[in-house]
Structure formats: structure tokens, C-alpha cells
């Protein structure tokens, strides 16, 4: 492997590692929401505001990310449904607890 390919490979690996580190922090923050319908509203609020800030920051750099984000979401949805289901465990547990709490609230 020549130096250029080695440097590109190192950069790709660093980007993936850094992306995973950031994802884990954001996952932890999202899943700290109250296990209720209100908590899911708060999660949506946080995600939409974060994405809006990201898109505006990228626009300042003359980088259009709307299509890219859509493609990446499609990619990850497929991966999470067909191979990386271990990443779904914490979110599945969250949604089950929201459902349970909602049922408890209905009958309280």
C-alpha cells in the first residue's frame, strides 16, 4: 500500500471512529429522555434543532447536506434492520418502556 492510500485509509478509519464516538454520546443524551410520549417529543425537538444547526453550518461552508443526510438515514435504517440490530437494543428498550408507561397512565 502506498503512502497516499495508507493516509486515506487512516483518515477513513479516524472518521468512522470519531463518528461512532459522537453517535454514542448523542445516543446516551437522547435515551436520557423521560420514558414517555413527552420524552419522545423532547427527543424530536432536540434532533430537529441539532439537524437544523448542522445544515446551516454546512451551508456556511457551501456544502449541501440535505440529500446526503437522506441517503445516510436510508443506509442506516437498512443496516439496523438487516445486520446491526445490536445498535437497536437500547432504543427498543426505550420504546418498550414508553409503551408500558403509556398503558399504566391509561389505567391510572
Coordinates of C-alpha atoms in Angstrom, one line a residue:
X1 CA 0.0 0.0 0.0
X2 CA 1.5 3.3 -1.0
X3 CA 1.6 6.3 1.4
X4 CA -1.4 8.1 -0.2
X5 CA -3.6 5.1 0.1
X6 CA -2.4 4.5 3.7
X7 CA -3.1 8.1 4.6
X8 CA -6.6 7.9 3.1
X9 CA -7.3 4.6 4.9
X10 CA -6.1 6.2 8.2
X11 CA -8.4 9.2 7.6
X12 CA -11.4 7.0 6.8
X13 CA -10.8 4.9 9.9
X14 CA -10.5 8.0 12.1
X15 CA -13.7 9.5 10.6
X16 CA -15.6 6.3 11.3
X17 CA -14.2 6.0 14.9
X18 CA -15.0 9.7 15.6
X19 CA -18.5 9.3 14.1
X20 CA -19.1 6.4 16.4
X21 CA -17.8 8.3 19.4
X22 CA -20.1 11.2 18.7
X23 CA -23.0 8.9 17.9
X24 CA -22.6 7.1 21.3
X25 CA -22.7 10.5 23.1
X26 CA -25.8 11.6 21.3
X27 CA -27.4 8.2 21.8
X28 CA -26.9 8.5 25.5
X29 CA -28.3 12.0 25.6
X30 CA -31.4 11.0 23.6
X31 CA -32.1 8.0 25.7
X32 CA -31.9 10.1 28.8
X33 CA -35.3 11.5 27.9
X34 CA -38.3 10.7 30.0
X35 CA -39.7 7.3 29.1
X36 CA -43.0 8.8 28.0
X37 CA -44.7 10.3 24.9
X38 CA -43.5 13.6 26.2
X39 CA -40.0 12.3 26.2
X40 CA -40.3 11.3 22.6
X41 CA -41.5 14.8 21.8
X42 CA -38.4 16.2 23.6
X43 CA -36.2 13.8 21.5
X44 CA -37.7 15.0 18.3
X45 CA -37.2 18.6 19.4
X46 CA -33.5 18.0 20.1
X47 CA -32.8 16.1 17.0
X48 CA -34.6 18.5 14.7
X49 CA -32.8 21.5 16.2
X50 CA -29.5 19.8 16.0
X51 CA -30.0 18.8 12.4
X52 CA -31.1 22.4 11.5
X53 CA -28.0 23.8 13.1
X54 CA -25.8 21.3 11.3
X55 CA -27.4 22.0 7.9
X56 CA -27.0 25.8 8.4
X57 CA -23.3 25.3 9.5
X58 CA -22.7 23.2 6.4
X59 CA -24.4 25.9 4.2
X60 CA -21.9 28.4 5.6
X61 CA -19.2 26.1 4.2
X62 CA -21.1 25.9 0.9
X63 CA -21.8 22.2 1.5
X64 CA -25.3 21.0 0.7
X65 CA -26.1 18.0 3.0
X66 CA -29.9 17.5 2.6
X67 CA -29.7 14.7 0.0
X68 CA -26.6 13.2 1.8
X69 CA -28.5 13.1 5.1
X70 CA -31.4 11.4 3.5
X71 CA -29.2 8.8 1.8
X72 CA -27.3 8.1 5.1
X73 CA -30.6 7.7 7.0
X74 CA -31.8 5.2 4.4
X75 CA -28.4 3.4 4.7
X76 CA -28.6 3.2 8.5
X77 CA -32.2 2.1 8.5
X78 CA -31.3 -0.8 6.3
X79 CA -28.2 -1.7 8.3
X80 CA -30.1 -1.6 11.6
X81 CA -32.9 -3.7 10.2
X82 CA -30.6 -6.3 8.5
X83 CA -27.4 -6.6 10.3
X84 CA -26.5 -4.2 13.0
X85 CA -29.5 -4.9 15.2
X86 CA -27.4 -4.8 18.3
X87 CA -27.4 -1.0 18.0
X88 CA -31.2 -1.2 18.2
X89 CA -31.3 -2.8 21.7
X90 CA -31.2 0.4 23.7
X91 CA -33.8 2.1 21.5
X92 CA -36.0 -1.0 21.6
X93 CA -35.8 -1.0 25.4
X94 CA -36.7 2.7 25.4
X95 CA -39.8 2.3 23.2
X96 CA -41.0 -0.7 25.2
X97 CA -40.7 1.3 28.4
X98 CA -42.6 4.2 26.8
X99 CA -45.4 1.8 25.7
X100 CA -45.5 0.3 29.2
X101 CA -45.7 3.7 30.9
X102 CA -48.4 4.8 28.5
X103 CA -50.5 1.8 29.3
X104 CA -50.0 2.4 33.0
X105 CA -51.1 6.0 32.6
X106 CA -54.2 4.9 30.7
X107 CA -55.3 2.7 33.6
X108 CA -54.3 5.0 36.4

